[in-house]
mmCIF file of C-alpha atoms in Angstrom:
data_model
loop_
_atom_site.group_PDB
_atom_site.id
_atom_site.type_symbol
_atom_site.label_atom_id
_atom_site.label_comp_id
_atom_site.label_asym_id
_atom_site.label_seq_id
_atom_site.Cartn_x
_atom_site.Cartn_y
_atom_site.Cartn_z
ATOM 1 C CA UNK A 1 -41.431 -19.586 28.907
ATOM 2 C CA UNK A 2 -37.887 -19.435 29.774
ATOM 3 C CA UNK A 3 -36.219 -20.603 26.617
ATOM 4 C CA UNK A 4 -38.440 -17.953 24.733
ATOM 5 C CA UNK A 5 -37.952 -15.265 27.314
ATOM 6 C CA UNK A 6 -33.957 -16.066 26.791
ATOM 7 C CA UNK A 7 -34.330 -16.219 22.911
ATOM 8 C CA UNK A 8 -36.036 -12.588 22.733
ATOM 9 C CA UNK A 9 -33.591 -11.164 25.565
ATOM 10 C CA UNK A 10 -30.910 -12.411 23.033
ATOM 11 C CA UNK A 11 -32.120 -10.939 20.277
ATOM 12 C CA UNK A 12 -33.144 -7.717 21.531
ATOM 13 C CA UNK A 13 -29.637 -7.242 22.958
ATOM 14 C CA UNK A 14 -28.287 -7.899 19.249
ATOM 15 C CA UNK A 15 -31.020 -5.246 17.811
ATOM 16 C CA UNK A 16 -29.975 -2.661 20.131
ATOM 17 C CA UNK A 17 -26.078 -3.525 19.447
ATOM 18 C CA UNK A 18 -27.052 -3.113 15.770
ATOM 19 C CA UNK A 19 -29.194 0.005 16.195
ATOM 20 C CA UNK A 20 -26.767 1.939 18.424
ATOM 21 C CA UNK A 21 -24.005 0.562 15.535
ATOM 22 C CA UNK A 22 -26.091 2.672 12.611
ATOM 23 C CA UNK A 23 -26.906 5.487 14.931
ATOM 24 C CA UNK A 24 -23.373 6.288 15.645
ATOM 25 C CA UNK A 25 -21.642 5.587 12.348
ATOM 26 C CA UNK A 26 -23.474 8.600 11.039
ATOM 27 C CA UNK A 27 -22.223 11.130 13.868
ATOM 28 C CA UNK A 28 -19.241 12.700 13.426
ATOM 29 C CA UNK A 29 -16.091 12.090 14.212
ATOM 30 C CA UNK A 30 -15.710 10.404 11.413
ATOM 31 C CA UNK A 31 -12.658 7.806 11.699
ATOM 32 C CA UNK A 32 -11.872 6.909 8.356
ATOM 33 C CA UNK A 33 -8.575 5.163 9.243
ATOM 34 C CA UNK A 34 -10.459 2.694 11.648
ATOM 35 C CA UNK A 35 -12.793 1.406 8.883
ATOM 36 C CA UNK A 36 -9.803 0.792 6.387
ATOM 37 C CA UNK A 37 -8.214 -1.030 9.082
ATOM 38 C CA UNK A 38 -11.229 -3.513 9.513
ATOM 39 C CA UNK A 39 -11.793 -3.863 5.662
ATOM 40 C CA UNK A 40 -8.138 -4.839 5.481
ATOM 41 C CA UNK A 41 -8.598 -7.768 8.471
ATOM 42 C CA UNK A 42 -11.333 -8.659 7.045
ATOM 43 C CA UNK A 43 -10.775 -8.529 3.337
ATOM 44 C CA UNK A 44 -7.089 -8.523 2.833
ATOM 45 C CA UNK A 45 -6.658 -10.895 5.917
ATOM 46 C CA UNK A 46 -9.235 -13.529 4.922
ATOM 47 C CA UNK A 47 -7.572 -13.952 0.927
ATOM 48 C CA UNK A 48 -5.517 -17.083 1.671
ATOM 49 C CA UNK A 49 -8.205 -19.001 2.820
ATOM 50 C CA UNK A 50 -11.029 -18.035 0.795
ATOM 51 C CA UNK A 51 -8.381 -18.578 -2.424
ATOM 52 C CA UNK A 52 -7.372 -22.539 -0.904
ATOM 53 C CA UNK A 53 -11.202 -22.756 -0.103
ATOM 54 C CA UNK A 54 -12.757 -21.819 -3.027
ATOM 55 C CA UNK A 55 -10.823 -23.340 -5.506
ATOM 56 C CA UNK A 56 -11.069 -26.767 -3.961
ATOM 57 C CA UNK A 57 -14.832 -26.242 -3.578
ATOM 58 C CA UNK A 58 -15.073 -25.871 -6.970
ATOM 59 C CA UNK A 59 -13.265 -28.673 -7.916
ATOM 60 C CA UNK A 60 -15.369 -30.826 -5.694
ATOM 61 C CA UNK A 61 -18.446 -29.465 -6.523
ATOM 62 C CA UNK A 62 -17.588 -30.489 -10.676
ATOM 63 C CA UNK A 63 -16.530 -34.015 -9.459
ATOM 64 C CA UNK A 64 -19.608 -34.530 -7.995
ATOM 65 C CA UNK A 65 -21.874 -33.185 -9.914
ATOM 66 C CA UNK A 66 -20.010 -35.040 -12.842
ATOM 67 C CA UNK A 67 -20.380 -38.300 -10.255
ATOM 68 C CA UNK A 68 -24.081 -37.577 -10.419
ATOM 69 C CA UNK A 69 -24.635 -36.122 -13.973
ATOM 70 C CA UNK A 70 -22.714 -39.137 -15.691
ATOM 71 C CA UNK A 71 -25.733 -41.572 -14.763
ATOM 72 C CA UNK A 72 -27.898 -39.432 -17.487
ATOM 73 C CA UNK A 73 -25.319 -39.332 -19.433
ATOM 74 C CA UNK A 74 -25.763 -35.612 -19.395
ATOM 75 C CA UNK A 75 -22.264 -34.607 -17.812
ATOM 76 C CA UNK A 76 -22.261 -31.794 -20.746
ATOM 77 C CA UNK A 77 -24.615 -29.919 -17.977
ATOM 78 C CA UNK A 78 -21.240 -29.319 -15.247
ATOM 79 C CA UNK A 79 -20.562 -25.879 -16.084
ATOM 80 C CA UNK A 80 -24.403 -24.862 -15.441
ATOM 81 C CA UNK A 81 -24.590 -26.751 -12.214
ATOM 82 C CA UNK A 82 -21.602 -25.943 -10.751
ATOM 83 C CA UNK A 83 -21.956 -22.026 -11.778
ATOM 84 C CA UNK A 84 -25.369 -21.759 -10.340
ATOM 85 C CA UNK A 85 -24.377 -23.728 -6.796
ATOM 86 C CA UNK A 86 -21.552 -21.719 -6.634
ATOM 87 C CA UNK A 87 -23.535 -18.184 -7.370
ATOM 88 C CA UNK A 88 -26.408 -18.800 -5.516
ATOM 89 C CA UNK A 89 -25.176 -21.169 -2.064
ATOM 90 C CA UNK A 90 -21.821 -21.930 -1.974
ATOM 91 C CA UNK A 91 -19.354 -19.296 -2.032
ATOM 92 C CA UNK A 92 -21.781 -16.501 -0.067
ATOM 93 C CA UNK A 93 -22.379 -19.600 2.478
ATOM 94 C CA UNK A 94 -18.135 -21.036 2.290
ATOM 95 C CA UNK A 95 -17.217 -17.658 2.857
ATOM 96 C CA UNK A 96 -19.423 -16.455 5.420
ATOM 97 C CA UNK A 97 -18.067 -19.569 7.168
ATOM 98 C CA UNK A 98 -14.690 -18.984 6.391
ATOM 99 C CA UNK A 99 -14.803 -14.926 7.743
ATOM 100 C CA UNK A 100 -16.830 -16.303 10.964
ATOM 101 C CA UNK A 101 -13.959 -18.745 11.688
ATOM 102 C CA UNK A 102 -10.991 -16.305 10.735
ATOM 103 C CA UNK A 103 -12.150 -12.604 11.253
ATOM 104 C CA UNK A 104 -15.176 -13.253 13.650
ATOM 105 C CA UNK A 105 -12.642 -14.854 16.080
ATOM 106 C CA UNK A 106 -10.693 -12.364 15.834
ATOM 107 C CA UNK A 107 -13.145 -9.123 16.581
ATOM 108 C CA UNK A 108 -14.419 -11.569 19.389
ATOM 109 C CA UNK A 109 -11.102 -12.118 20.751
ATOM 110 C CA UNK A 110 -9.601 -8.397 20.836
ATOM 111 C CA UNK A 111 -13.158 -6.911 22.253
ATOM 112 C CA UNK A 112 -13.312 -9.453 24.772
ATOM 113 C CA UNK A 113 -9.291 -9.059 25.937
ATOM 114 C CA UNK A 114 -9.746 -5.520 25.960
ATOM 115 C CA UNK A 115 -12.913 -5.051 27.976
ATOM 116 C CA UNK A 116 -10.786 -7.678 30.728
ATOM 117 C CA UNK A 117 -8.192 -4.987 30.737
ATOM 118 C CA UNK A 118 -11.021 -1.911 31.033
ATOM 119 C CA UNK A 119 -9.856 -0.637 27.727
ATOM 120 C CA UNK A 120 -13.266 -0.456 26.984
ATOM 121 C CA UNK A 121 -14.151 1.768 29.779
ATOM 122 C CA UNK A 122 -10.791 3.801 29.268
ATOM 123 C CA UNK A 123 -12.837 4.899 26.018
ATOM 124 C CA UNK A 124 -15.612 6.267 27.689
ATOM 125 C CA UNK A 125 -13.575 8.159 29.841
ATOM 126 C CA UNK A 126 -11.653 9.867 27.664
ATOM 127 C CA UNK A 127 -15.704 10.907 26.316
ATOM 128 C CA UNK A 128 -14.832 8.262 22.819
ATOM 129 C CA UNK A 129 -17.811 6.396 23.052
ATOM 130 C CA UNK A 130 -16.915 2.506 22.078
ATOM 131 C CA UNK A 131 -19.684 1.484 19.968
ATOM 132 C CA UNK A 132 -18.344 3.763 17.320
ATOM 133 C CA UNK A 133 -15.126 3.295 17.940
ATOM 134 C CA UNK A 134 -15.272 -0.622 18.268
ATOM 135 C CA UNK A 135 -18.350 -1.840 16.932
ATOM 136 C CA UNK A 136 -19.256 0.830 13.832
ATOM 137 C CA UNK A 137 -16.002 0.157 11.903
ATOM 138 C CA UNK A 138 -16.115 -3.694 11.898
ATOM 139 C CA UNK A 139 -19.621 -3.644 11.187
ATOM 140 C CA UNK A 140 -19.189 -1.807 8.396
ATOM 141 C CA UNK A 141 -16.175 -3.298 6.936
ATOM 142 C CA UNK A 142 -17.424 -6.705 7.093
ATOM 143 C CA UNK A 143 -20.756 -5.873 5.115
ATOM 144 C CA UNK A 144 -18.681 -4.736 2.366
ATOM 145 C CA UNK A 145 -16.065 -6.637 2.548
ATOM 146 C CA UNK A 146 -17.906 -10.203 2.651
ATOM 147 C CA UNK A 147 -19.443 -9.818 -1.278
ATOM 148 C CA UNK A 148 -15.948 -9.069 -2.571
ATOM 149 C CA UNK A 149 -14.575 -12.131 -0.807
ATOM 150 C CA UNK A 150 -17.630 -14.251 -2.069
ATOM 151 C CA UNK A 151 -16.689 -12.970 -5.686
ATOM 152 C CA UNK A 152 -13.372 -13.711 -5.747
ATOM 153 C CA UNK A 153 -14.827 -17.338 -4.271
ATOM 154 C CA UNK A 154 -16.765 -17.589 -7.358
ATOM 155 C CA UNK A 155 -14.097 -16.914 -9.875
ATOM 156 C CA UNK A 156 -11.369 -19.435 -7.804
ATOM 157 C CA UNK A 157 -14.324 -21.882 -7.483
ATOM 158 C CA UNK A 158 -15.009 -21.579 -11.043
ATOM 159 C CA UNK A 159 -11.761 -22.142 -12.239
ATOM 160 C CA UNK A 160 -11.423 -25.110 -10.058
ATOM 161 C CA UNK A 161 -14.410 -26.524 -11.487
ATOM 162 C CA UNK A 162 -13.136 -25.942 -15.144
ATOM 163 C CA UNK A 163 -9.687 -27.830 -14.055
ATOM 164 C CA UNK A 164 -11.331 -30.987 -13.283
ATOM 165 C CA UNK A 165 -14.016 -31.068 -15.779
ATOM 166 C CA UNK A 166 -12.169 -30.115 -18.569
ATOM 167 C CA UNK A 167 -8.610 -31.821 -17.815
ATOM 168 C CA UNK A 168 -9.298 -35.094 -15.754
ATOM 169 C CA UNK A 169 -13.159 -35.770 -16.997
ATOM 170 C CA UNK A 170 -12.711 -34.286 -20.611
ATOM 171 C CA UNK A 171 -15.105 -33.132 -20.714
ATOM 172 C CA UNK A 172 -16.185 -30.613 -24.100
ATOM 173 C CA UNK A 173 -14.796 -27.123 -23.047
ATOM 174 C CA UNK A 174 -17.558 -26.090 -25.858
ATOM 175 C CA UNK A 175 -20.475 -27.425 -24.000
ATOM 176 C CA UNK A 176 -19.221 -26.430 -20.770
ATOM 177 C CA UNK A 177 -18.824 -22.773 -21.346
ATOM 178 C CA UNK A 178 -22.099 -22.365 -23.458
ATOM 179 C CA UNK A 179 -24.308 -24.244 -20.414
ATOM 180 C CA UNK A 180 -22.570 -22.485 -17.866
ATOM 181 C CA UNK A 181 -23.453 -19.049 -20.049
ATOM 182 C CA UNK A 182 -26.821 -19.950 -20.921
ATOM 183 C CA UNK A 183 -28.285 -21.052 -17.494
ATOM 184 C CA UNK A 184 -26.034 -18.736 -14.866
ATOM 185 C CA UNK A 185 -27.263 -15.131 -15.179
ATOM 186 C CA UNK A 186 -25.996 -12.101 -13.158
ATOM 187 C CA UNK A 187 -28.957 -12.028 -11.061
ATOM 188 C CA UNK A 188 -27.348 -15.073 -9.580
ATOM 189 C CA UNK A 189 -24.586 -12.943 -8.533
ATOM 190 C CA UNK A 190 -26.762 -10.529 -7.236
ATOM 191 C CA UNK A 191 -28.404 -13.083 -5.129
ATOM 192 C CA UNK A 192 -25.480 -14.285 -3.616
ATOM 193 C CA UNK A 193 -23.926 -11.007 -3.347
ATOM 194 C CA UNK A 194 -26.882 -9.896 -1.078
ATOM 195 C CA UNK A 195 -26.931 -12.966 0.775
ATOM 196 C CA UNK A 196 -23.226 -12.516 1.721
ATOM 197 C CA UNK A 197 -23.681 -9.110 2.792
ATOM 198 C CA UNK A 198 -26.312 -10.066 5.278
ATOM 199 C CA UNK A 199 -24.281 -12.595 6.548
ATOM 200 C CA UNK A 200 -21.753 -9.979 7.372
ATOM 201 C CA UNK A 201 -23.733 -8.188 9.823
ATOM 202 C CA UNK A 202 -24.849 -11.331 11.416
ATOM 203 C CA UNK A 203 -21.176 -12.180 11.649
ATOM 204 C CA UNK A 204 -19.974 -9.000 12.894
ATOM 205 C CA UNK A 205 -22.652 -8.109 15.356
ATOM 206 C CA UNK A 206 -22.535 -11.804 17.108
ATOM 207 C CA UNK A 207 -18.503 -11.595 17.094
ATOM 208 C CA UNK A 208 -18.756 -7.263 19.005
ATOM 209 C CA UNK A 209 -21.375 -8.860 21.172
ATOM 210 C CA UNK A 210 -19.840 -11.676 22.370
ATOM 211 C CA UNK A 211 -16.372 -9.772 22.882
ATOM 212 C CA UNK A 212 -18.410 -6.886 24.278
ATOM 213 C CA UNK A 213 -20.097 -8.556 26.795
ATOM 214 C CA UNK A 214 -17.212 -10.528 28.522
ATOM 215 C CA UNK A 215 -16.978 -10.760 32.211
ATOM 216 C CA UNK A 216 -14.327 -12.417 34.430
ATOM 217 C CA UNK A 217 -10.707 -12.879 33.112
ATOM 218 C CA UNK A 218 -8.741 -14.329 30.056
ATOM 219 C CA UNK A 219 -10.755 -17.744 30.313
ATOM 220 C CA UNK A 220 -14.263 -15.589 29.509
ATOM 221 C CA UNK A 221 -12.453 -14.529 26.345
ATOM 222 C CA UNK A 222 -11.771 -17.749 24.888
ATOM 223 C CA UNK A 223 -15.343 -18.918 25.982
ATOM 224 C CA UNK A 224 -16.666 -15.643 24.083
ATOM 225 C CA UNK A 225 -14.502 -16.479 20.967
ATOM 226 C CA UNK A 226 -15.779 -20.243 20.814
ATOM 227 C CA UNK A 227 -19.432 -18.531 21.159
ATOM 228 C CA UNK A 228 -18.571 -15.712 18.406
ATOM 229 C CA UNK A 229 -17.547 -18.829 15.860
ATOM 230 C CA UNK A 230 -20.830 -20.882 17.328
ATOM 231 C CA UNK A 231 -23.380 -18.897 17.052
ATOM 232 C CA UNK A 232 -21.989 -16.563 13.682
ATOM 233 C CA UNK A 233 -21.787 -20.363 11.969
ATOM 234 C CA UNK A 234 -25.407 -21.247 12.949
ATOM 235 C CA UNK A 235 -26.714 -17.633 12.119
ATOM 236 C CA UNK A 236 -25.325 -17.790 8.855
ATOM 237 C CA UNK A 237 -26.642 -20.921 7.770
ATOM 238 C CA UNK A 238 -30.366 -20.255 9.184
ATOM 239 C CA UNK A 239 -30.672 -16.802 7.689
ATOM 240 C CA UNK A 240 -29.337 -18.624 4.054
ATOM 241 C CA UNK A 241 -32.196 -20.698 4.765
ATOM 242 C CA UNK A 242 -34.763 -17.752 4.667
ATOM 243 C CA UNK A 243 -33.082 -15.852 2.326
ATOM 244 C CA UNK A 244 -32.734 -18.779 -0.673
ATOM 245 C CA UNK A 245 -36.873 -18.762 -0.106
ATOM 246 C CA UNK A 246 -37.155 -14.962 -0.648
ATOM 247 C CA UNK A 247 -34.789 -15.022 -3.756
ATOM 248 C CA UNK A 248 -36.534 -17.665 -5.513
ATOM 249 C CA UNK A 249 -40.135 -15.988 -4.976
ATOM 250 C CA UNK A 250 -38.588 -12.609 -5.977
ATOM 251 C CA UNK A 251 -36.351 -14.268 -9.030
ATOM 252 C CA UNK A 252 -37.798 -18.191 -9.686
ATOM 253 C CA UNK A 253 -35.057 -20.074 -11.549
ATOM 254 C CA UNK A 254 -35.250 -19.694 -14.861
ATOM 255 C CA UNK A 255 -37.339 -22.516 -16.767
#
């Protein structure tokens, strides 16, 4: 009973982070500045990586699926396959990963230092409650931010893809462009688009909780980070699992 009774505590604590999150991003003052700030550490701040990532993604995902395709003899099929892995799993999943390890850090690591140095409590002093202040903003910023970043993973993964098929394979640029068109559709996009904006709450809400809830001094705040990156990582990749199932009820692939 104890493992459960710790799993629902956990989770309830998350839900009423979340809830309290909502509740006070629609109560004025309204802090515009804050949430451009946390779209631009998030968005603007995670570019490098999610370029270098996605683009050598790509390019792996086309040499193996050309590895694999090539024993059918059917490598004219690249394009399709790597468009609909990258749509559908791997650049909502690569860059949920990426923002966890970058940005999630990050939120964990300034939360945590300053509720250590009672800048949290300073807030509620000076009557600025923190959950809108802290937690509202990055919330928000990642959810919207996280499909943009998987889009411009898609396009960089793409292009990587093309690279290798069509330059070191040879592959027909005809045949690659008209399977990729014919079998990718933009409810593909959508799909992963959705996904990746679920994965930003999960990803911001573990990273204010863990930063939130440090106790102790500077070595709690490292422990919190490595638990932010931990536990965002595993969320993300257990909710994909769920989601993927829903999707393909909702949209089956197309036959």
């Amino acid at each position: 009973m104890a493992p459960l009774r710790l799993i629902f505590g956990y989770f309830g604590e998350h839900s009423m982070l979340l809830y309290d999150a909502v509740k006070w991003l629609f109560r004025p003052p309204f802090r515009l500045r804050l949430f451009l700030d946390q779209m631009e550490f998030v968005g603007v701040g995670s570019l490098p990586i999610i370029l270098l990532v996605g683009f050598f993604s790509g390019a792996v995902a086309s040499q193996q699926a050309i590895a694999a395709l090539e024993i059918f003899r059917q490598e004219r099929y690249v394009g399709a396959t790597v468009g609909l892995s990258l749509a559908q799993e791997l650049a909502p999943v690569f860059t949920a990963l990426m923002i966890t390890a970058r940005a999630g850090s990050g939120m964990a690591t300034e939360l945590g230092s300053m509720r250590i140095t009672e800048q949290i409590d300073a807030l509620s002093t000076f009557a600025v409650n923190p959950v809108q202040y802290l937690v509202s903003p990055r919330l928000v910023a990642t959810f919207l931010m996280m499909p943009v970043m998987t889009m411009v993973f898609n396009v960089v993964g793409l292009f990587g893809a093309y690279l290798y098929a069509i330059y070191l394979k040879q592959v027909d640029l005809g045949q690659f462009i008209e399977y990729y068109t014919y079998w990718t559709d933009p409810k593909d996009y959508i799909i992963g688009a959705t996904k990746a904006a679920v994965f930003g709450i999960a990803v911001a809400l573990t990273a204010c909780y863990q930063g939130f809830n440090v106790r102790g001094g500077a070595k709690e705040v490292g422990l919190a980070t490595t638990r932010a990156v931990v536990a965002g990582s595993v969320s993300v990749l257990v909710l994909d699992y769920f989601l993927i199932d829903i999707f393909h009820i909702l949209w089956p692939y197309k036959s």
